[in-house]
mmCIF file of C-alpha atoms and ligand atoms in Angstrom:
data_model
loop_
_atom_site.group_PDB
_atom_site.id
_atom_site.type_symbol
_atom_site.label_atom_id
_atom_site.label_comp_id
_atom_site.label_asym_id
_atom_site.label_seq_id
_atom_site.Cartn_x
_atom_site.Cartn_y
_atom_site.Cartn_z
ATOM 1 C CA MET A 2 18.294 -174.864 29.321
ATOM 2 C CA LYS A 3 16.171 -174.159 26.564
ATOM 3 C CA GLY A 4 12.621 -175.801 26.801
ATOM 4 C CA LYS A 5 10.132 -174.707 29.139
ATOM 5 C CA PHE A 6 8.503 -175.963 31.665
ATOM 6 C CA ILE A 7 4.463 -176.168 32.617
ATOM 7 C CA VAL A 8 2.859 -177.462 35.860
ATOM 8 C CA PHE A 9 -1.198 -178.232 35.880
ATOM 9 C CA GLU A 10 -2.620 -178.088 40.060
ATOM 10 C CA GLY A 11 -6.517 -178.293 41.484
ATOM 11 C CA ILE A 12 -7.426 -180.443 43.513
ATOM 12 C CA ASP A 13 -8.385 -184.159 42.083
ATOM 13 C CA GLY A 14 -11.147 -184.345 39.904
ATOM 14 C CA SER A 15 -11.275 -180.280 38.482
ATOM 15 C CA GLY A 16 -9.377 -181.744 35.020
ATOM 16 C CA LYS A 17 -6.055 -180.972 35.481
ATOM 17 C CA THR A 18 -5.318 -183.980 32.435
ATOM 18 C CA THR A 19 -8.261 -183.495 30.278
ATOM 19 C CA GLN A 20 -6.956 -179.291 29.747
ATOM 20 C CA LEU A 21 -2.748 -180.666 29.274
ATOM 21 C CA LYS A 22 -3.363 -183.165 27.283
ATOM 22 C CA LEU A 23 -5.153 -179.986 24.792
ATOM 23 C CA LEU A 24 -3.043 -178.053 25.787
ATOM 24 C CA GLY A 25 -0.032 -180.619 24.194
ATOM 25 C CA ASP A 26 -2.267 -181.950 21.265
ATOM 26 C CA LYS A 27 -2.647 -177.578 20.639
ATOM 27 C CA LEU A 28 1.579 -177.358 20.760
ATOM 28 C CA LYS A 29 2.277 -181.048 18.830
ATOM 29 C CA GLY A 30 -0.654 -180.102 15.969
ATOM 30 C CA ARG A 31 2.273 -176.666 16.018
ATOM 31 C CA GLY A 32 5.208 -178.892 15.898
ATOM 32 C CA LEU A 33 6.370 -178.650 18.800
ATOM 33 C CA PRO A 34 8.641 -181.263 21.102
ATOM 34 C CA VAL A 35 6.270 -181.161 23.998
ATOM 35 C CA LEU A 36 6.847 -183.754 26.945
ATOM 36 C CA TYR A 37 3.585 -185.486 28.905
ATOM 37 C CA THR A 38 4.334 -186.346 31.859
ATOM 38 C CA ARG A 39 2.460 -186.780 35.643
ATOM 39 C CA GLU A 40 4.192 -186.156 39.280
ATOM 40 C CA PRO A 41 4.212 -189.432 41.678
ATOM 41 C CA GLY A 42 5.656 -190.290 38.941
ATOM 42 C CA GLY A 43 7.322 -190.357 35.742
ATOM 43 C CA THR A 44 9.829 -193.120 36.770
ATOM 44 C CA ARG A 45 9.886 -196.942 36.856
ATOM 45 C CA VAL A 46 10.677 -195.724 40.487
ATOM 46 C CA GLY A 47 9.016 -193.232 40.941
ATOM 47 C CA GLU A 48 5.327 -195.517 39.869
ATOM 48 C CA ALA A 49 6.472 -197.430 42.506
ATOM 49 C CA ILE A 50 6.843 -194.632 44.907
ATOM 50 C CA ARG A 51 3.219 -193.949 43.479
ATOM 51 C CA GLU A 52 2.077 -197.432 44.396
ATOM 52 C CA ILE A 53 2.273 -197.057 48.235
ATOM 53 C CA LEU A 54 1.549 -193.226 48.022
ATOM 54 C CA LEU A 55 -2.324 -193.853 46.372
ATOM 55 C CA ASN A 56 -2.743 -196.942 47.988
ATOM 56 C CA PRO A 57 -5.790 -197.108 50.320
ATOM 57 C CA ALA A 58 -4.251 -200.740 52.164
ATOM 58 C CA TYR A 59 -1.732 -197.765 52.845
ATOM 59 C CA SER A 60 -4.033 -196.347 55.701
ATOM 60 C CA ASP A 61 -1.821 -195.336 58.416
ATOM 61 C CA LEU A 62 0.589 -193.036 56.843
ATOM 62 C CA VAL A 63 2.028 -190.596 58.453
ATOM 63 C CA PRO A 64 1.199 -187.502 57.041
ATOM 64 C CA ARG A 65 6.028 -186.898 56.753
ATOM 65 C CA ALA A 66 6.415 -189.918 55.087
ATOM 66 C CA GLU A 67 4.429 -188.374 52.817
ATOM 67 C CA ALA A 68 5.946 -186.155 52.158
ATOM 68 C CA LEU A 69 8.922 -187.367 52.050
ATOM 69 C CA LEU A 70 7.688 -190.148 49.342
ATOM 70 C CA TYR A 71 6.437 -187.600 47.035
ATOM 71 C CA ALA A 72 9.167 -185.863 47.989
ATOM 72 C CA ALA A 73 11.952 -189.413 46.382
ATOM 73 C CA ALA A 74 9.809 -189.430 43.501
ATOM 74 C CA ARG A 75 9.747 -185.810 42.553
ATOM 75 C CA ALA A 76 13.796 -186.245 42.906
ATOM 76 C CA GLN A 77 14.181 -188.722 40.960
ATOM 77 C CA HIS A 78 10.957 -187.468 38.617
ATOM 78 C CA VAL A 79 13.337 -184.116 37.924
ATOM 79 C CA THR A 80 17.303 -186.340 37.388
ATOM 80 C CA GLN A 81 15.659 -188.529 35.530
ATOM 81 C CA VAL A 82 12.305 -187.049 32.858
ATOM 82 C CA ILE A 83 12.204 -182.925 34.058
ATOM 83 C CA VAL A 84 16.077 -181.862 33.589
ATOM 84 C CA PRO A 85 16.963 -183.834 30.765
ATOM 85 C CA ALA A 86 13.627 -182.581 28.807
ATOM 86 C CA LEU A 87 14.436 -179.887 29.271
ATOM 87 C CA ALA A 88 18.479 -179.885 28.405
ATOM 88 C CA ALA A 89 17.350 -180.864 24.840
ATOM 89 C CA GLY A 90 14.809 -177.258 24.049
ATOM 90 C CA THR A 91 11.530 -180.229 24.678
ATOM 91 C CA ILE A 92 8.246 -178.086 26.488
ATOM 92 C CA VAL A 93 7.416 -179.891 29.464
ATOM 93 C CA LEU A 94 3.494 -180.363 30.499
ATOM 94 C CA CYS A 95 4.305 -182.020 33.889
ATOM 95 C CA ASP A 96 0.535 -182.858 35.539
ATOM 96 C CA ARG A 97 1.450 -182.165 39.815
ATOM 97 C CA PHE A 98 5.202 -180.490 41.164
ATOM 98 C CA LEU A 99 5.888 -178.843 43.995
ATOM 99 C CA ASP A 100 2.318 -177.112 44.867
ATOM 100 C CA SER A 101 0.669 -180.488 44.945
ATOM 101 C CA SER A 102 2.864 -180.914 48.159
ATOM 102 C CA LEU A 103 2.129 -177.729 49.476
ATOM 103 C CA ALA A 104 -1.242 -177.588 48.711
ATOM 104 C CA TYR A 105 -2.239 -180.772 50.045
ATOM 105 C CA GLN A 106 0.252 -182.591 52.984
ATOM 106 C CA GLY A 107 1.154 -178.198 53.879
ATOM 107 C CA PHE A 108 -2.866 -176.932 53.784
ATOM 108 C CA GLY A 109 -4.252 -180.021 53.471
ATOM 109 C CA ARG A 110 -2.321 -182.333 56.673
ATOM 110 C CA GLY A 111 -1.101 -178.951 58.194
ATOM 111 C CA ILE A 112 2.928 -180.125 57.630
ATOM 112 C CA ASP A 113 4.511 -176.768 57.901
ATOM 113 C CA ILE A 114 4.992 -174.976 54.370
ATOM 114 C CA SER A 115 8.929 -173.745 55.661
ATOM 115 C CA LEU A 116 9.867 -177.758 56.804
ATOM 116 C CA LEU A 117 8.159 -178.846 52.967
ATOM 117 C CA GLU A 118 10.081 -176.353 50.863
ATOM 118 C CA ARG A 119 13.853 -177.605 53.082
ATOM 119 C CA ILE A 120 12.849 -181.425 52.866
ATOM 120 C CA ASN A 121 11.869 -180.514 48.366
ATOM 121 C CA GLU A 122 15.056 -178.738 47.746
ATOM 122 C CA PRO A 123 17.016 -182.104 47.791
ATOM 123 C CA ALA A 124 13.743 -183.577 44.797
ATOM 124 C CA THR A 125 13.413 -180.290 42.911
ATOM 125 C CA ASP A 126 17.066 -179.598 43.074
ATOM 126 C CA GLY A 127 16.414 -175.108 41.618
ATOM 127 C CA LEU A 128 14.154 -176.019 38.719
ATOM 128 C CA VAL A 129 11.369 -173.193 39.001
ATOM 129 C CA PRO A 130 7.816 -174.347 36.449
ATOM 130 C CA ASP A 131 8.730 -171.396 34.158
ATOM 131 C CA MET A 132 4.583 -171.347 34.141
ATOM 132 C CA THR A 133 1.894 -172.870 36.365
ATOM 133 C CA ILE A 134 -1.666 -173.616 35.486
ATOM 134 C CA ILE A 135 -4.048 -173.868 39.425
ATOM 135 C CA LEU A 136 -7.533 -174.688 38.366
ATOM 136 C CA GLU A 137 -9.681 -173.344 40.132
ATOM 137 C CA PHE A 138 -12.586 -175.637 40.693
ATOM 138 C CA CYS A 139 -15.315 -176.342 43.193
ATOM 139 C CA ALA A 140 -14.168 -179.279 45.944
ATOM 140 C CA GLU A 141 -17.844 -180.660 45.828
ATOM 141 C CA ASP A 142 -17.589 -181.581 42.109
ATOM 142 C CA GLY A 143 -14.087 -182.520 42.217
ATOM 143 C CA MET A 144 -15.636 -185.670 45.070
ATOM 144 C CA ASP A 145 -18.731 -185.988 42.443
ATOM 145 C CA ARG A 146 -16.717 -186.779 39.991
ATOM 146 C CA ILE A 147 -14.076 -188.544 41.339
ATOM 147 C CA ASN A 148 -16.856 -190.840 42.784
ATOM 148 C CA LYS A 149 -18.806 -191.276 39.934
ATOM 149 C CA SER A 150 -15.440 -192.409 37.352
ATOM 150 C CA GLY A 151 -16.456 -196.033 37.983
ATOM 151 C CA ARG A 152 -13.255 -195.927 38.913
ATOM 152 C CA PRO A 153 -11.325 -197.338 42.742
ATOM 153 C CA ILE A 154 -10.961 -193.756 44.868
ATOM 154 C CA ASP A 155 -7.600 -193.977 45.997
ATOM 155 C CA ARG A 156 -6.042 -193.197 49.185
ATOM 156 C CA ILE A 157 -6.242 -189.779 48.850
ATOM 157 C CA GLU A 158 -9.152 -189.328 47.223
ATOM 158 C CA ARG A 159 -10.940 -190.875 49.993
ATOM 159 C CA GLU A 160 -10.414 -187.556 52.081
ATOM 160 C CA THR A 161 -13.301 -185.447 53.355
ATOM 161 C CA ARG A 162 -14.929 -182.438 51.992
ATOM 162 C CA ALA A 163 -13.223 -180.223 54.676
ATOM 163 C CA PHE A 164 -9.389 -181.690 53.384
ATOM 164 C CA TYR A 165 -9.377 -180.626 49.867
ATOM 165 C CA VAL A 166 -11.790 -177.102 50.643
ATOM 166 C CA LYS A 167 -7.615 -177.226 52.541
ATOM 167 C CA VAL A 168 -6.046 -176.919 49.768
ATOM 168 C CA GLY A 169 -8.293 -175.472 46.954
ATOM 169 C CA ALA A 170 -7.064 -171.981 49.585
ATOM 170 C CA GLY A 171 -4.062 -173.658 49.373
ATOM 171 C CA TYR A 172 -3.857 -173.276 45.689
ATOM 172 C CA LEU A 173 -5.295 -170.205 45.412
ATOM 173 C CA ALA A 174 -2.976 -168.962 49.431
ATOM 174 C CA LEU A 175 0.365 -169.680 47.036
ATOM 175 C CA ALA A 176 -0.580 -167.996 43.490
ATOM 176 C CA GLY A 177 -1.069 -165.304 45.408
ATOM 177 C CA ARG A 178 2.672 -165.895 46.549
ATOM 178 C CA ASP A 179 4.187 -165.339 43.578
ATOM 179 C CA ALA A 180 1.637 -164.079 40.421
ATOM 180 C CA GLY A 181 4.007 -163.662 37.777
ATOM 181 C CA ARG A 182 4.746 -167.762 37.737
ATOM 182 C CA TYR A 183 1.099 -168.093 38.393
ATOM 183 C CA SER A 184 -2.280 -168.385 36.622
ATOM 184 C CA VAL A 185 -5.718 -169.090 38.039
ATOM 185 C CA ILE A 186 -7.766 -170.435 35.068
ATOM 186 C CA ASP A 187 -12.177 -170.848 37.055
ATOM 187 C CA ALA A 188 -12.049 -174.689 36.278
ATOM 188 C CA ASN A 189 -16.626 -174.042 36.733
ATOM 189 C CA ARG A 190 -16.908 -174.428 33.406
ATOM 190 C CA PRO A 191 -17.016 -175.253 30.189
ATOM 191 C CA VAL A 192 -14.111 -177.776 28.337
ATOM 192 C CA GLU A 193 -13.743 -176.075 25.248
ATOM 193 C CA GLN A 194 -13.812 -172.433 27.524
ATOM 194 C CA VAL A 195 -11.286 -173.688 30.112
ATOM 195 C CA HIS A 196 -9.108 -174.824 27.280
ATOM 196 C CA LYS A 197 -9.246 -170.760 25.705
ATOM 197 C CA ASP A 198 -7.775 -169.570 29.399
ATOM 198 C CA VAL A 199 -5.329 -172.414 30.081
ATOM 199 C CA MET A 200 -3.486 -171.740 26.114
ATOM 200 C CA THR A 201 -3.287 -168.075 26.582
ATOM 201 C CA ALA A 202 -1.768 -168.564 29.881
ATOM 202 C CA ALA A 203 0.663 -170.660 27.840
ATOM 203 C CA GLU A 204 0.967 -168.769 25.349
ATOM 204 C CA GLY A 205 2.552 -166.062 27.463
ATOM 205 C CA VAL A 206 5.672 -168.382 28.572
ATOM 206 C CA LEU A 207 6.103 -170.257 24.675
ATOM 207 C CA HIS A 208 6.043 -167.314 23.147
ATOM 208 C CA GLU A 209 9.652 -167.020 21.802
ATOM 209 C CA ILE A 210 9.158 -170.635 21.117
ATOM 210 C CA ILE A 211 6.663 -170.312 19.009
ATOM 211 C CA THR A 212 8.355 -167.854 16.943
ATOM 212 C CA GLY A 213 11.493 -169.644 16.298
ATOM 213 C CA ASN A 214 9.665 -171.917 15.407
ATOM 214 C CA SER A 215 7.176 -169.996 12.776
ATOM 215 C CA ARG A 216 10.477 -168.377 11.402
ATOM 216 C CA ALA A 217 11.825 -172.545 11.780
HETATM 217 P P1 TYD B 22 -3.463 -187.653 40.262
HETATM 218 O O1 TYD B 22 -2.356 -188.292 39.439
HETATM 219 O O2 TYD B 22 -3.733 -185.823 39.906
HETATM 220 O O3 TYD B 22 -3.870 -188.797 40.574
HETATM 221 P P2 TYD B 22 -5.189 -189.369 39.967
HETATM 222 O O4 TYD B 22 -4.987 -189.469 38.307
HETATM 223 O O5 TYD B 22 -5.944 -189.885 40.590
HETATM 224 O O6 TYD B 22 -6.513 -187.972 39.544
HETATM 225 O O7 TYD B 22 -2.493 -187.709 41.524
HETATM 226 C C1 TYD B 22 -2.849 -188.085 42.767
HETATM 227 C C2 TYD B 22 -2.912 -187.536 44.312
HETATM 228 O O8 TYD B 22 -1.250 -187.046 45.045
HETATM 229 C C3 TYD B 22 -4.049 -186.391 43.962
HETATM 230 O O9 TYD B 22 -4.677 -186.560 44.889
HETATM 231 C C4 TYD B 22 -2.465 -185.289 44.970
HETATM 232 C C5 TYD B 22 -2.073 -185.997 45.726
HETATM 233 N N1 TYD B 22 -0.502 -185.921 45.368
HETATM 234 C C6 TYD B 22 0.071 -184.965 46.841
HETATM 235 O O10 TYD B 22 -0.950 -185.250 47.779
HETATM 236 N N2 TYD B 22 1.657 -184.892 46.525
HETATM 237 C C7 TYD B 22 2.382 -183.935 45.891
HETATM 238 O O11 TYD B 22 3.027 -183.567 45.854
HETATM 239 C C8 TYD B 22 1.200 -184.861 44.706
HETATM 240 C C9 TYD B 22 2.159 -185.183 43.475
HETATM 241 C C10 TYD B 22 0.140 -185.031 43.769
#
């Protein structure tokens, strides 16, 4: 695969989307091919599944069904969007991927991590990010941001502070399993400072593409 797959992870309100856009704008400014995408979603089917997953009306959705729906949306996304973009040499910046399932459904809801890894095998089809950037952010402040955003609060965002504390700790545990592939960045700082660290982390994996591009 010729492109690079960079994933942003973190609790709700951690500033992932802002940081993903800032990085993407910088890379595009250097003439590099960039694709923004997100989970759950990124495809027509995935966006329909997202509607179910985030709709507060489905408050009775059981954790295993929730995990399977996230995995189903992921299978569609990997096949239709991510793999073709990587094959075309694109830098894919993805808002959430498998680690969201491990952190939210695993550490947050208490589903066994190895079960989640098994149900996600057909979803990722072996695709592993080149780099996963985890934005570490205070659970309290994340919830505060969501509540002050003025938009409707979705089904997951209705969770308790204790849930978000577990999810945040889960991300750090995941990063601890494979330090090389993760970059944990303190997001409890001004946007520009966080962006600097995101840029440094991304340049680590984009080195070849950046130098190849400037030679071209
Ligand atoms: P996100 O798009 O980040 O929400 P928003 O646009 O509101 O910031 O993610 C949607 C929600 O889905 C978020 O609360 C995290 C949750 N989620 C999981 O629980 N498991 C998963 O596998 C994924 C991809 C997301």
